[in-house]
PDB file of C-alpha atoms in Angstrom:
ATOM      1  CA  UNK A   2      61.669  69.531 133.585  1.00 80.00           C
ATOM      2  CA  UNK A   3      58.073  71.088 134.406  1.00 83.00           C
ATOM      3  CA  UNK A   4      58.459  72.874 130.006  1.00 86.00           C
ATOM      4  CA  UNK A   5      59.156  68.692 129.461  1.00 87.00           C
ATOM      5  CA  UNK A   6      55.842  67.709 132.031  1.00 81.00           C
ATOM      6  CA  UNK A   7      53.336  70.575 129.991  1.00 82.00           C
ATOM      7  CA  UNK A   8      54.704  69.234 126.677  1.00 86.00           C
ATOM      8  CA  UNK A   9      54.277  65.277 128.213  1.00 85.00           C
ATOM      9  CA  UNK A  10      51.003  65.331 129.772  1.00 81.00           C
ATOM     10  CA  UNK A  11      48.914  67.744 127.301  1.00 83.00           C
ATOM     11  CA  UNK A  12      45.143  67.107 127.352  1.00 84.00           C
ATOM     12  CA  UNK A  13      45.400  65.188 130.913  1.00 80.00           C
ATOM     13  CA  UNK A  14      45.064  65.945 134.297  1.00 76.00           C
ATOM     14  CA  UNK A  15      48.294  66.756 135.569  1.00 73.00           C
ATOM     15  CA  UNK A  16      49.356  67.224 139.262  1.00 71.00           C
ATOM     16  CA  UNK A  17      52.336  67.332 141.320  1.00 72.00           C
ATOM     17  CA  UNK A  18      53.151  67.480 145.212  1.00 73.00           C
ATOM     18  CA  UNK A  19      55.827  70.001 145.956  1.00 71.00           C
ATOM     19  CA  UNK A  20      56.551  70.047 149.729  1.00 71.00           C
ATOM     20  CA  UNK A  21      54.475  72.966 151.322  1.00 67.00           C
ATOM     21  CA  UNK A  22      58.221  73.344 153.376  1.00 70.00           C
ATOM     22  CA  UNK A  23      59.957  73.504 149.252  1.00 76.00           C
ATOM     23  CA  UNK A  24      59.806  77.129 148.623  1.00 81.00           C
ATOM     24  CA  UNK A  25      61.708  76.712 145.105  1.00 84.00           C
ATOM     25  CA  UNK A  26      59.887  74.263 143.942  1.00 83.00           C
ATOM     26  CA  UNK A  27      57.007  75.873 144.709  1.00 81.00           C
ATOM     27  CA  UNK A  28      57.775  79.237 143.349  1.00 86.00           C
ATOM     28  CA  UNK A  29      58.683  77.251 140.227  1.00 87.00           C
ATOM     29  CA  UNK A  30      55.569  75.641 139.516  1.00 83.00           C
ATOM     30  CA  UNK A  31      53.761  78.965 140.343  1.00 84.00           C
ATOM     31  CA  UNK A  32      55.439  80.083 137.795  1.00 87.00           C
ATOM     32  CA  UNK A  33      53.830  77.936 135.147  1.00 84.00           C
ATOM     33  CA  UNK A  34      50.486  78.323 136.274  1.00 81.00           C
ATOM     34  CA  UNK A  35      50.165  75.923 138.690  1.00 81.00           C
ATOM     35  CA  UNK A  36      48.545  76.538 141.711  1.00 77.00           C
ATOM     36  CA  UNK A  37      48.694  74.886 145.829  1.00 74.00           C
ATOM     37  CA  UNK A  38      45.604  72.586 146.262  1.00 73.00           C
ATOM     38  CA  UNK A  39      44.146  73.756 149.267  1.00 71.00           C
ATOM     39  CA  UNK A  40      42.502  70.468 150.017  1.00 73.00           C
ATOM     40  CA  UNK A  41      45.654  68.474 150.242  1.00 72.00           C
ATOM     41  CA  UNK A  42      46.580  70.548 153.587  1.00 68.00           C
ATOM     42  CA  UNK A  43      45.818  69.334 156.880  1.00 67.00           C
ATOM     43  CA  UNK A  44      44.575  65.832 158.674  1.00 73.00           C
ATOM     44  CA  UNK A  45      42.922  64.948 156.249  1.00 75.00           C
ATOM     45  CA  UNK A  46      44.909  66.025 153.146  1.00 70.00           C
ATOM     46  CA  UNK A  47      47.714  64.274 151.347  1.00 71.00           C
ATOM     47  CA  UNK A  48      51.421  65.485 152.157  1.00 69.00           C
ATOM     48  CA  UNK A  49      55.133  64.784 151.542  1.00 69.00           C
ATOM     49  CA  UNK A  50      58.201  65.486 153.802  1.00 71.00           C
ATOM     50  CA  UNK A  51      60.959  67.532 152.845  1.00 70.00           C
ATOM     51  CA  UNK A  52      63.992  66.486 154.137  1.00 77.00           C
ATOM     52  CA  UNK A  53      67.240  68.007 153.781  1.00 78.00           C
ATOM     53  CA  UNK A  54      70.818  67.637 155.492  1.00 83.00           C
ATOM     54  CA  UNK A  55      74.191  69.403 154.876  1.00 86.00           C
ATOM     55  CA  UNK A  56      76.829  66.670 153.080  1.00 85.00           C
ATOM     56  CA  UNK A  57      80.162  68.333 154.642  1.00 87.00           C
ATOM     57  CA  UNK A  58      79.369  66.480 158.357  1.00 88.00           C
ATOM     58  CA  UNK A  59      78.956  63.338 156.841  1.00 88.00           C
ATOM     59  CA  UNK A  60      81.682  60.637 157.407  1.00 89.00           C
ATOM     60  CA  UNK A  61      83.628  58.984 154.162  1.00 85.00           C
ATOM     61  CA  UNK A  62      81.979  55.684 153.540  1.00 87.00           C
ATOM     62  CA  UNK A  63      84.602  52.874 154.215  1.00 91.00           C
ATOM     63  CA  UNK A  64      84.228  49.932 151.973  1.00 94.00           C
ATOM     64  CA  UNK A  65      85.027  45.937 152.264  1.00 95.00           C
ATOM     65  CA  UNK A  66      88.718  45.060 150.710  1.00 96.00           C
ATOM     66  CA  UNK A  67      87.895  44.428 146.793  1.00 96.00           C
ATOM     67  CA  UNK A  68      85.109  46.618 146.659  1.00 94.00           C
ATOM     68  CA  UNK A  69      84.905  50.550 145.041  1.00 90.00           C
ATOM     69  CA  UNK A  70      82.238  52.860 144.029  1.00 88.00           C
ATOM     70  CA  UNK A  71      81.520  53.390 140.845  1.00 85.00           C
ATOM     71  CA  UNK A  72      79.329  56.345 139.128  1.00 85.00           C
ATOM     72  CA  UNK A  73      76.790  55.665 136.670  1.00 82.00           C
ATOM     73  CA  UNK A  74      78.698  56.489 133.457  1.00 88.00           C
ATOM     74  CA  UNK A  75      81.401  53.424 134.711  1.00 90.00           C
ATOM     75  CA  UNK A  76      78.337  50.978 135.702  1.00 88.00           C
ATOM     76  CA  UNK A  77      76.291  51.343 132.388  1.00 90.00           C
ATOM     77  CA  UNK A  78      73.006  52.771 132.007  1.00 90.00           C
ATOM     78  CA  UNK A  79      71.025  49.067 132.821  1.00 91.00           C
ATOM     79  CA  UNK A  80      72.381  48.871 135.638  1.00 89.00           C
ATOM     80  CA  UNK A  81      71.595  52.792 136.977  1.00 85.00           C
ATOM     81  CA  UNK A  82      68.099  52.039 136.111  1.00 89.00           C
ATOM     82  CA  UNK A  83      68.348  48.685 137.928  1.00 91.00           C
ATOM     83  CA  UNK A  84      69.723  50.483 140.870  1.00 87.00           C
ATOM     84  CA  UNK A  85      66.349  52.736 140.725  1.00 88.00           C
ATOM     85  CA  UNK A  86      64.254  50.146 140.375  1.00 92.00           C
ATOM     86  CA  UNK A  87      65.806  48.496 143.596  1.00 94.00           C
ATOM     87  CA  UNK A  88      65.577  51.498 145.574  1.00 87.00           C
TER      88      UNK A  88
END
């Protein structure tokens, strides 16, 4: 994705906002020349929260009688990017 971003964006300023908690990501973007603004640290910096939880704890969703899930490849691509969009 960041090869896709350089190739996207050429000749503009690009940024992005890795979590300062995201090592991966931000080893990643180090690794195409990207660097941490120092001025988005702190009080009075801009910042994002990482948040991340373990799946095997969580409890089987039960749904209503006459309702199922359905992945995106059985719902259709409109309605995936409708379900974006909604978010």
């Amino acid at each position: 994705m960041i090869d896709w971003y350089d190739g996207t964006a050429v000749g503009i300023e690009r940024t992005v906002m890795p979590s300062a908690s995201d090592a991966f990501a931000l080893r990643r973007w180090a690794a195409h020349g990207y660097e941490t603004d120092s001025a988005s640290f702190g009080d009075t910096g801009f910042w994002t929260q990482l948040n991340e939880r373990d799946l095997t704890d969580v409890e089987q969703p039960v749904l209503p009688d006459g309702f199922r899930f359905r992945n995106a490849d059985e719902a259709g691509p409109q309605a995936a990017v409708q379900a974006h969009l909604d978010a």
